[in-house]
Coordinates of C-alpha atoms in Angstrom, one line a residue:
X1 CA 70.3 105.9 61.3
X2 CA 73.1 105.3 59.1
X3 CA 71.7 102.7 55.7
X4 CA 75.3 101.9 55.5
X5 CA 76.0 100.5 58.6
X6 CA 72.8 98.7 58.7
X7 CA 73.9 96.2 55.8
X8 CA 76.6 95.4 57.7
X9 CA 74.4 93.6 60.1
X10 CA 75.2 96.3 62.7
X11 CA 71.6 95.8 63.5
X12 CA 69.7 96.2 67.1
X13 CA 69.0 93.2 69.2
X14 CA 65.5 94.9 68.9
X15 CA 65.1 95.1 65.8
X16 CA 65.0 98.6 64.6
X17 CA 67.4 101.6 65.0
X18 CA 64.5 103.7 65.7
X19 CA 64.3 101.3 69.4
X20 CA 67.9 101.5 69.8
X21 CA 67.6 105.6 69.9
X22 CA 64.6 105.3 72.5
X23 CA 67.4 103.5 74.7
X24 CA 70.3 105.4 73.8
X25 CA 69.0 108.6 72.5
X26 CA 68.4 110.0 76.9
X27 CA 71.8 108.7 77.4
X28 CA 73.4 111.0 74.9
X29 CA 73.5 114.1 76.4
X30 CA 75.5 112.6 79.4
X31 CA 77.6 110.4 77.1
X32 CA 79.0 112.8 74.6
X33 CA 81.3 115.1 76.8
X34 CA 82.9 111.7 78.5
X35 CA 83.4 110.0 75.0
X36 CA 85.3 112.7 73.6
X37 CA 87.4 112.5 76.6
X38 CA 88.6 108.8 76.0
X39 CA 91.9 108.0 74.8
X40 CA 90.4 105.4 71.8
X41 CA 88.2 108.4 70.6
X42 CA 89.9 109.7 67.4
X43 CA 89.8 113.3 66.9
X44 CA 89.6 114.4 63.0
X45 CA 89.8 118.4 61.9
X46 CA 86.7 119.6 62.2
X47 CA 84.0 119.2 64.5
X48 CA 81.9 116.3 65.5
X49 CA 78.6 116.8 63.3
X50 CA 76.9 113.5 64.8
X51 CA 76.9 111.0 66.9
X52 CA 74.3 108.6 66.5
X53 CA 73.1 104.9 67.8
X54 CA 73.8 102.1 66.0
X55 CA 72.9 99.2 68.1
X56 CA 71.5 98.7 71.4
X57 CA 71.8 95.1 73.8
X58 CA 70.6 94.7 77.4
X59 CA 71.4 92.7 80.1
X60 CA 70.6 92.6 83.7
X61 CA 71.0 91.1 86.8
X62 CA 67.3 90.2 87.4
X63 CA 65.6 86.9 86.2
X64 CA 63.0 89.5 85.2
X65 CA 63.4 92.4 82.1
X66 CA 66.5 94.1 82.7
X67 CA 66.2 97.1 85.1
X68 CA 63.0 96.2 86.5
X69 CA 64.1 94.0 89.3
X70 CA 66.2 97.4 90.2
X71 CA 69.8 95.6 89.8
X72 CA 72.2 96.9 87.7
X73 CA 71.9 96.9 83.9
X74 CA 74.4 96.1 81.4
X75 CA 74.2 98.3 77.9
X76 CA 76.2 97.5 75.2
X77 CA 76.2 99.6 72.1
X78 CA 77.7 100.6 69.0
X79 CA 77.4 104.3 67.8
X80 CA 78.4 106.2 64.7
X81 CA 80.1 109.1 65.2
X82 CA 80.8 112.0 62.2
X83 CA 83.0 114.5 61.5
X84 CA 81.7 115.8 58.3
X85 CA 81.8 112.5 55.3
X86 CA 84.5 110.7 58.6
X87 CA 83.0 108.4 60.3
X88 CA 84.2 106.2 63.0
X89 CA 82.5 103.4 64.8
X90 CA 82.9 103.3 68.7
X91 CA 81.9 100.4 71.0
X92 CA 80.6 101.1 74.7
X93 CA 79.5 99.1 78.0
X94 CA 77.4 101.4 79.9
X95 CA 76.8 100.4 83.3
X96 CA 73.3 102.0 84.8
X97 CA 72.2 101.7 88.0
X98 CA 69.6 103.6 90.6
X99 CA 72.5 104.9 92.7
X100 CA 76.5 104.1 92.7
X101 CA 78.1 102.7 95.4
X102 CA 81.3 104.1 96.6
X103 CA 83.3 101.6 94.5
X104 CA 82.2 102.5 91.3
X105 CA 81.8 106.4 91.6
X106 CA 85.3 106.9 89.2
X107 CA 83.1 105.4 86.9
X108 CA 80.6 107.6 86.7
X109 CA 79.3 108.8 83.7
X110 CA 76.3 111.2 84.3
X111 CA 72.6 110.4 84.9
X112 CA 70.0 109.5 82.3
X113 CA 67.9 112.2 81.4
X114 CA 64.4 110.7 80.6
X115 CA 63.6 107.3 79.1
X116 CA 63.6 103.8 80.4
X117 CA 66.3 104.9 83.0
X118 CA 65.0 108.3 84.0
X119 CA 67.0 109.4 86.7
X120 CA 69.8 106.6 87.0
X121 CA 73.0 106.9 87.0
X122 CA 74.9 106.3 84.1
X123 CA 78.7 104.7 83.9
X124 CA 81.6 102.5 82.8
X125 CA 80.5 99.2 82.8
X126 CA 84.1 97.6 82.8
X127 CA 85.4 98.9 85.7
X128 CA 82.0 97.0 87.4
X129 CA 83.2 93.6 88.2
X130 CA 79.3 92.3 88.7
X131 CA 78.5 93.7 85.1
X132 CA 81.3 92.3 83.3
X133 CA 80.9 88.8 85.3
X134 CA 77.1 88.8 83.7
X135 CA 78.4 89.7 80.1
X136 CA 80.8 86.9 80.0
X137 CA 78.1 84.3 81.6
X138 CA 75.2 85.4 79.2
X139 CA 77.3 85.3 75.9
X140 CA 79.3 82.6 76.1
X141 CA 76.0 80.4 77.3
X142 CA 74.9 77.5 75.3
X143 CA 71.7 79.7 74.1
X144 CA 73.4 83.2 74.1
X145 CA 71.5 86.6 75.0
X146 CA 70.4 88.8 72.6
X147 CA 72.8 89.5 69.5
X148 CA 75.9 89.2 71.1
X149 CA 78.1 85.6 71.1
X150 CA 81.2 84.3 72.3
X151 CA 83.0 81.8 70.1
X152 CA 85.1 79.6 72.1
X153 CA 88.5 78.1 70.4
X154 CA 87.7 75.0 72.7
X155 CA 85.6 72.3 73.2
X156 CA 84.9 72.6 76.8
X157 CA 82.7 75.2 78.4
X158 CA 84.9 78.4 80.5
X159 CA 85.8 77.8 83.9
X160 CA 82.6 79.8 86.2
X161 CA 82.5 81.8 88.8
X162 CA 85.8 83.6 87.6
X163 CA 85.7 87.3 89.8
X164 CA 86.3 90.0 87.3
X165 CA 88.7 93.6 87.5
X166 CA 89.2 96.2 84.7
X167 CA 93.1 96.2 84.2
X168 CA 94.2 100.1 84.6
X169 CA 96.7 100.6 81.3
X170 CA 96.9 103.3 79.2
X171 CA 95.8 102.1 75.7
X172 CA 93.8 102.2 72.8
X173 CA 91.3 99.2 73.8
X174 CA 89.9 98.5 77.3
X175 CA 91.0 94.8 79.4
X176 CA 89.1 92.6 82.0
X177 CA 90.9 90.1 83.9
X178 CA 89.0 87.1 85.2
X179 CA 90.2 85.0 88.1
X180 CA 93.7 85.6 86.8
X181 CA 92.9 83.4 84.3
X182 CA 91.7 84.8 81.3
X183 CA 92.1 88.2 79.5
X184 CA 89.0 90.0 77.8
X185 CA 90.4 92.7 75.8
X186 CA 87.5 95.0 74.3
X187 CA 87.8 96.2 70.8
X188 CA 86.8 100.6 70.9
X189 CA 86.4 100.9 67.5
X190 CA 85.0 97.8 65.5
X191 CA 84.9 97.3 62.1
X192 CA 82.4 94.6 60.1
X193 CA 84.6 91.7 59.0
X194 CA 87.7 89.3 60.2
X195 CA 89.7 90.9 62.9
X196 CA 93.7 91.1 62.2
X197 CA 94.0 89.9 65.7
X198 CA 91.9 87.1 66.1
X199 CA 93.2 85.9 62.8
X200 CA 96.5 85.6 63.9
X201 CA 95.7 84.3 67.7
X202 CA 93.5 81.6 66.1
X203 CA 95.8 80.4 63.7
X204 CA 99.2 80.6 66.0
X205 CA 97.5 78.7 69.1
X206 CA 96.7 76.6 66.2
X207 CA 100.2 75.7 65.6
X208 CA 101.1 75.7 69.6
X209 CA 103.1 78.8 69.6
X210 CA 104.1 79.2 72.6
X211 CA 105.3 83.0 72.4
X212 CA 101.7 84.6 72.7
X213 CA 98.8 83.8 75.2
X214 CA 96.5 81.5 73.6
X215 CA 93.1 82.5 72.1
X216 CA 90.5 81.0 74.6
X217 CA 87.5 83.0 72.2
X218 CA 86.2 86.1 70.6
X219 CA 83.1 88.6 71.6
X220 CA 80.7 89.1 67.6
X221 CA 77.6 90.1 66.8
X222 CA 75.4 87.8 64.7
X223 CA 76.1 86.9 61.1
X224 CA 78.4 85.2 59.2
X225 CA 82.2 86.1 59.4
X226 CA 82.4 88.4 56.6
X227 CA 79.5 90.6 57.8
X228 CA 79.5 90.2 61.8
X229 CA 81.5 92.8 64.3
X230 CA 84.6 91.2 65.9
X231 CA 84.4 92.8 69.5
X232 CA 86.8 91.6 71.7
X233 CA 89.0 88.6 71.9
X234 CA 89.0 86.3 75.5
X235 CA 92.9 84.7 75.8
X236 CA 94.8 83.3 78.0
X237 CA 95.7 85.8 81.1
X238 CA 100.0 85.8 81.4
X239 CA 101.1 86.9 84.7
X240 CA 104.4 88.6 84.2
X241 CA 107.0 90.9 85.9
X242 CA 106.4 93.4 83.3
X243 CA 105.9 95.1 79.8
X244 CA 109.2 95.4 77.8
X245 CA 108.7 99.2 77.7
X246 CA 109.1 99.6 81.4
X247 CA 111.2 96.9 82.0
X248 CA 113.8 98.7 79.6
X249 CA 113.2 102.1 80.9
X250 CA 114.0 101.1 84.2
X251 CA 117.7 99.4 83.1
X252 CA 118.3 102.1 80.6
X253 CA 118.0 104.4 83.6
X254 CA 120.1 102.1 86.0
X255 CA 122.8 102.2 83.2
X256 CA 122.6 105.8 82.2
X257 CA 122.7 106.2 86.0
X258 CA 125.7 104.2 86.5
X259 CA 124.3 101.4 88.5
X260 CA 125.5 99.3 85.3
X261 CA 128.5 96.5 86.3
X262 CA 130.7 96.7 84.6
X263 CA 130.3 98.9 82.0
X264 CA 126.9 101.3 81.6
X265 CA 126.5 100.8 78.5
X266 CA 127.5 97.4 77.8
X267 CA 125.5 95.8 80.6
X268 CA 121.4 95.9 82.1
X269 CA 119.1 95.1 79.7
X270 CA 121.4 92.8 76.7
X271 CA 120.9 89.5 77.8
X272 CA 116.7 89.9 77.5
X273 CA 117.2 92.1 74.5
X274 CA 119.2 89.0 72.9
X275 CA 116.3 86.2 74.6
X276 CA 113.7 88.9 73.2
X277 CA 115.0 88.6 69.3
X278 CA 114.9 84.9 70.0
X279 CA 111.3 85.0 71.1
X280 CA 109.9 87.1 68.1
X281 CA 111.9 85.0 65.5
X282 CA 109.8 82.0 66.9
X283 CA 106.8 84.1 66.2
X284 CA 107.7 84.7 63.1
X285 CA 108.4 80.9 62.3
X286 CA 104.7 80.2 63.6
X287 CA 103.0 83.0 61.3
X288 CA 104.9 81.3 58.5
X289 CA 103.7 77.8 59.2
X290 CA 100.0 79.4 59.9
X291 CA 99.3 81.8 56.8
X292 CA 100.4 81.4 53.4
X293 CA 103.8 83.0 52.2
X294 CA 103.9 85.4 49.2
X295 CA 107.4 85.9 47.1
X296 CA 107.5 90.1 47.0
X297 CA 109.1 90.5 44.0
X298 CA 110.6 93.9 42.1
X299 CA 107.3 95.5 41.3
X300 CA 105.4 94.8 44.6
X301 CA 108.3 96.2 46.3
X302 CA 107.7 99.2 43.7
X303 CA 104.2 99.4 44.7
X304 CA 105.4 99.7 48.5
X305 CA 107.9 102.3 47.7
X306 CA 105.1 104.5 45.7
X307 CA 103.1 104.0 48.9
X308 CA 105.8 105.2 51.6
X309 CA 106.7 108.6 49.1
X310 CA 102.8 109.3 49.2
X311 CA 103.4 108.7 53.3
X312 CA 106.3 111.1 53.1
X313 CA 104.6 113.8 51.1
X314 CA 101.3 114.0 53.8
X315 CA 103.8 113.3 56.6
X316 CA 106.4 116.9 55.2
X317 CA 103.2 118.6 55.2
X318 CA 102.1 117.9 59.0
X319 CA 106.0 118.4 60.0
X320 CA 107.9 120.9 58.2
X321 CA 111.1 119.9 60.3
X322 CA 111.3 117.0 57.9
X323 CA 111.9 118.9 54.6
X324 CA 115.2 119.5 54.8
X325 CA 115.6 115.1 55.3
X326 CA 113.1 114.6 52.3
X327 CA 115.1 114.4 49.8
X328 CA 117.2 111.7 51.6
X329 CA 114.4 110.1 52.9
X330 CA 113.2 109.0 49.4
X331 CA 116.6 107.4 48.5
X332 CA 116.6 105.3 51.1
X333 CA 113.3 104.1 50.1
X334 CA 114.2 104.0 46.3
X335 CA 117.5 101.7 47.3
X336 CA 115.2 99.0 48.8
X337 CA 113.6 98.8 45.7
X338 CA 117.3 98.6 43.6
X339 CA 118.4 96.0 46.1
X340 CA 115.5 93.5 45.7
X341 CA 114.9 94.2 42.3
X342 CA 118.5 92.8 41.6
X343 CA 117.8 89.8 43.0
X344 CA 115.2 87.0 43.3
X345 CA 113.1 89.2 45.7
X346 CA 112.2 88.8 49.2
X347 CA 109.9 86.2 50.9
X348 CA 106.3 87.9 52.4
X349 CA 104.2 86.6 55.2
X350 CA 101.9 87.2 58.0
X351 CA 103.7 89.9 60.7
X352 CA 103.0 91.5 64.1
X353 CA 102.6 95.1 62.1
X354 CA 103.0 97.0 64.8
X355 CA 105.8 95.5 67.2
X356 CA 107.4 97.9 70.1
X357 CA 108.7 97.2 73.5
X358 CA 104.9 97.7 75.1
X359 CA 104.2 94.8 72.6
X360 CA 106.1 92.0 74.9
X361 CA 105.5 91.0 78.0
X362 CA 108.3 89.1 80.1
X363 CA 106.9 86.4 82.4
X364 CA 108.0 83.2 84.3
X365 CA 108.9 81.2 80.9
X366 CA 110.3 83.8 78.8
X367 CA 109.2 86.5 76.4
X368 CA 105.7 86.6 75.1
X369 CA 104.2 88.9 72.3
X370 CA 100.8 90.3 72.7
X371 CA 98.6 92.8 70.8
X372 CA 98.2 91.5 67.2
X373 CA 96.1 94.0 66.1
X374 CA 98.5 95.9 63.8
X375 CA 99.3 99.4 63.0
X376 CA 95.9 100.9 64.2
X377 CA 96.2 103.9 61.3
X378 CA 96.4 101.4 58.2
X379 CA 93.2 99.6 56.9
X380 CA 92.3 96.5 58.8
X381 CA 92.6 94.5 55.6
X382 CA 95.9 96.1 54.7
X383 CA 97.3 95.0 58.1
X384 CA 96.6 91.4 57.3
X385 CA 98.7 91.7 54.4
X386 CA 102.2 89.2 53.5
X387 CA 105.0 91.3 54.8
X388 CA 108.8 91.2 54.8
X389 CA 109.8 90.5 58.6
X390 CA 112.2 93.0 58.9
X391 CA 109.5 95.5 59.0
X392 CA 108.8 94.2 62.4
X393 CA 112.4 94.0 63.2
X394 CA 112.4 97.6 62.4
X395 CA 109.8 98.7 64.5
X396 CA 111.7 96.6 67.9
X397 CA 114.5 98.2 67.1
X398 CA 113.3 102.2 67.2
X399 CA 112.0 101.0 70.5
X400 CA 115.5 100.8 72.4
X401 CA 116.1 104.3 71.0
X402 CA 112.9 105.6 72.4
X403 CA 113.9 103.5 75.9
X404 CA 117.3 105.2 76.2
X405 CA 115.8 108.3 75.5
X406 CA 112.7 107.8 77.9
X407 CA 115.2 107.0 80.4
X408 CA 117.0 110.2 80.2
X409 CA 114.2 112.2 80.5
X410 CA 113.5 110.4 84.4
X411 CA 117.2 111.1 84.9
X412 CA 116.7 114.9 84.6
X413 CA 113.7 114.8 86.1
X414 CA 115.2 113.2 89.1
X415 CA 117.9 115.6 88.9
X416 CA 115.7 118.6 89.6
X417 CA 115.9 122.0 88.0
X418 CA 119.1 124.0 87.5
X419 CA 120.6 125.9 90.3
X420 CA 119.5 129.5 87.7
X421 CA 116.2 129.5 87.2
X422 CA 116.9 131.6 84.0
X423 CA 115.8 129.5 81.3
X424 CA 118.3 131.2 78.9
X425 CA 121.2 130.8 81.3
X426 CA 123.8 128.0 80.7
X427 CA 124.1 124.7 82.7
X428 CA 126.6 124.3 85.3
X429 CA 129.9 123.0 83.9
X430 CA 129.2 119.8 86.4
X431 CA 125.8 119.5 84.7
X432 CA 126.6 119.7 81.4
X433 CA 129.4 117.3 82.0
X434 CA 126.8 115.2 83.4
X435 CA 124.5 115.1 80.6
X436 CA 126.4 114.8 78.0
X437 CA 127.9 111.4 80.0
X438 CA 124.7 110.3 80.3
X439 CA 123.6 111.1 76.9
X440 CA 126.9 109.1 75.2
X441 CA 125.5 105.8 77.6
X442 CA 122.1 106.2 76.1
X443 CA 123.6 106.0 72.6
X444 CA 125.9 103.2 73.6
X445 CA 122.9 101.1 75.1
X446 CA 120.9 101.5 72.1
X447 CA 123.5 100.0 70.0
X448 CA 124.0 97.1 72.5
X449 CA 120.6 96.0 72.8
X450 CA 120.0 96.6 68.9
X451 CA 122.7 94.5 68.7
X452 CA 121.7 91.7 70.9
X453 CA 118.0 91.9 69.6
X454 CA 119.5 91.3 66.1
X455 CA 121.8 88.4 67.3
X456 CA 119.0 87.1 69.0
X457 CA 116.9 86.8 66.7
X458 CA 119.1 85.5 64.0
X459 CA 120.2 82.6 66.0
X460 CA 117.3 81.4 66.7
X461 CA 116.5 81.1 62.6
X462 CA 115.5 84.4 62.0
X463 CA 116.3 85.9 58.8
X464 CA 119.7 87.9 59.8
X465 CA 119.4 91.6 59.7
X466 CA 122.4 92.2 59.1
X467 CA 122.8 90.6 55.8
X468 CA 119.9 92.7 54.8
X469 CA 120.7 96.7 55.6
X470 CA 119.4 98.6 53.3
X471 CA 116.0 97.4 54.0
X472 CA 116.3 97.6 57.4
X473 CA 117.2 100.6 56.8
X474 CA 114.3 101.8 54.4
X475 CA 111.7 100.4 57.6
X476 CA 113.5 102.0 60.3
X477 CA 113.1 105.2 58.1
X478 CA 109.6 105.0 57.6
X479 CA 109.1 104.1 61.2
X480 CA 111.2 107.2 62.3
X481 CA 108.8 109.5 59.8
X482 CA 105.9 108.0 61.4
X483 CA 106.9 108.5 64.8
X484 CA 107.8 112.4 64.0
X485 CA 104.4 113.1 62.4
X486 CA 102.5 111.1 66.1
X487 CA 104.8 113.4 67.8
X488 CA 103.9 116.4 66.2
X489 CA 100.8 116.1 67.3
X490 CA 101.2 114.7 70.5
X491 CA 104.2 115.3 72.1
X492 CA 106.1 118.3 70.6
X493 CA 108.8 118.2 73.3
X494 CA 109.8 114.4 71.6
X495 CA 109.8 115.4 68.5
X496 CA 113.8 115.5 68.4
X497 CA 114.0 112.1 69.0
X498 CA 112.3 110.6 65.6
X499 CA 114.9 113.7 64.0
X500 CA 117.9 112.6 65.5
X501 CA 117.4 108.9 64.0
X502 CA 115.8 110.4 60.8
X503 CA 119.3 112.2 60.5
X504 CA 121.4 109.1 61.6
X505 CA 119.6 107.3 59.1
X506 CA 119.9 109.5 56.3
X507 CA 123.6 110.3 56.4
X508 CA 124.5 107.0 57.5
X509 CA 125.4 106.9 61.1

């Protein structure tokens, strides 16, 4: 057991790590090969060296010890896992029971070999409506269970009886819906401390944003705030017609496509992209009035320039296509720092950190921004960090790019293979014709929802981009090199797309 972790109050609910591995320690042969698996499991060179329990709290459904009444048990627990001196720190909700019913069996993890559970059968507990139901019952009780506690924002208790379903999204954290009222979303990989996200949910229903779904409560361990586990945040549930991803992708394609009246590239998706800069400049204004503002002046810029060559360096290594833009690359960076260092410098404050099109939703009342958590690769306390706006600015706008270009991609899928099925051979004149029309509306919607994001977001008080483009310029750069090294290792085949802008960028386009 990890001394480390211990002091910061990662502790059992039964007192001792050595009881935590009698629970966990027959699960862990069945556990291993599906953690790996999971999407929030981070993968560092080398091998996985240990995995080891941290933490251990039961719940069950029986008025007697949990499991012995033969209902289903509830197992939350936090586990260390090593790759050489990495460490990262995973949260799970097993679900056990004597046998899964028919519902459940995607959920299945494996049976427990030994122990307490000998014999049952071992799986996700979110996608088990019954176990998540208990969880939020039992912790946010007057007299929690165990270690675990839910803080509520309000003074009145949570609605009961609330049915629960696991929301099936592709991310980095796992989501429970109750009653279509409330949103648990469960933190994978914890840290001791404040959490960037219930910080800035806190402090902005605080202030009565109403861009973001208001913070009904947060999941902790024991402790006081500085030592204790942020788990998962409970907020306000927004029905909506969809993400801003899809939503974009699906115009972009109707445009690209033609469908567009009553010009492709002019028309679709510009009016929300203009109502969407409108609802993050609110935002903005709310983070302002809820965290303290910082003046960024010449030499913290300079210390944010030396911190995005070191980013370009490690990120040249990983992706040798971006050599030949280095160079470049660092000029844009070292202008920022000649344009605010001529004047009185730039105003810092509390962002998003990691804004993108699958960070709005778009319901009945307009645009609302979700997922607070910042860039998940930086430090947690770094993302808390004053920041100039336009960095988020930056990141919305690399979105549209990536939309347009999504949306060509289901194009040619759509258009089926070529009529040769030589690889090497050469498109049909028709086709080519076709593609590169498509590919001059994909550029053309880009720059009209950029556009309209930009105007949007100025009018509504919004610092203006436009009057600010070489540091817009500087973030969408570093955002480009960020999004060639993630595709590097994730999705060769996209790769050109963070290249093309990279170039763009570079020479000025």
């Amino acid at each position: 057991m990890s001394q480390a972790l211990c002091a910061t109050c990662l502790s059992a609910e039964h007192g001792s790590g050595v009881q935590a591995d009698e629970l966990l320690g027959p699960l862990l042969p069945a556990l291993l090969p599906w953690l790996v698996t999971r999407r929030w499991f981070t993968h560092e060179q080398g091998h996985l060296s240990a995995l080891n329990p941290v933490s251990a709290s039961v719940l069950g459904t029986s008025e007697r010890a949990p499991g012995e009444g033969g209902g289903p048990v509830l197992l939350h627990s936090l586990l260390d896992a090593r790759h050489g001196s990495v460490a990262h720190h995973y949260q799970v909700l097993l679900g056990l029971r004597r046998s899964l019913p028919e519902e459940l069996a995607a959920a299945e993890i494996g049976r427990a070999g030994g122990g307490r559970w000998d014999g049952w059968t071992l799986y996700e507990a979110t996608e088990d409506h019954e176990l998540m139901e208990l969880l939020l019952e039992r912790t946010a009780a007057a007299e929690p269970a165990g270690e675990l506690r839910m803080s509520l924002t309000g003074g009145a208790p949570l609605p009961r009886g609330l049915s629960a379903r696991a929301l099936a999204v592709e991310q980095s954290n796992s989501t429970v819906v109750f009653g279509d009222r409330l949103l648990f979303k469960l933190f994978r990989q914890p840290e001791p401390g404040p959490h960037p996200e219930t910080d800035a949910l806190r402090a902005l229903t605080r202030v009565r944003c109403r861009r973001i779904p208001g913070l009904a409560g947060w999941l902790h361990t024991e402790g006081d705030p500085q030592h204790s586990v942020v788990l998962g945040i409970l907020e306000e549930f927004l029905p909506a017609r969809g993400d801003g991803w899809q939503l974009a992708v699906d115009q972009a394609a109707d445009c690209l496509d033609g469908a567009c009246a009553p010009v492709p590239g002019l028309g679709g998706f510009t009016a929300e992209s203009r109502a969407l800069g409108s609802a993050v400049a609110e935002v903005h204004a709310a983070l302002a009035e809820a965290f303290p503002q910082v003046m960024l002046d010449g030499d913290a810029v300079a210390e944010q320039v030396a911190q995005l060559h070191r980013e370009l360096r490690d990120a040249v290594r990983q992706v040798p296509e971006l050599e030949p833009y280095a160079g470049r690359l660092g000029g844009l960076y070292e202008d920022y720092e000649r344009v605010v260092r001529r004047g009185p410098g730039l105003v810092g404050q509390r962002i998003h950190g990691d804004l993108h099109l699958g960070q709005v939703l778009r319901t009945e009342d307009g645009w609302k921004v979700i997922d607070f958590e910042g860039e998940p690769s930086r430090p947690v306390a770094e993302r808390a960090l004053p920041q100039l706006v336009l960095k988020d600015v930056a990141g919305m706008l690399r979105s549209f790019d990536y939309a347009a270009q999504q949306a060509l991609a289901l194009l040619a899928e759509h258009a089926g293979p070529e009529p040769d099925p030589d690889p090497a051979a050469e498109p049909t004149p028709e086709r080519a014709a076709e593609r590169l029309r498509r590919s001059r509306r994909a550029y053309a919607w880009t720059v009209r929802n950029r556009r309209a994001f930009t105007a949007g977001y100025a009018a509504a008080g919004g610092l203006d981009p436009h009057c600010h483009p070489v540091v817009l310029r500087a973030f969408e750069a570093e955002k480009a090199v960020y999004e060639a090294v993630y595709e590097a290792q994730h999705r060769p085949a996209w790769l050109p797309i963070p290249l093309a802008a990279i170039q763009r960028l570079v020479f000025g386009r």
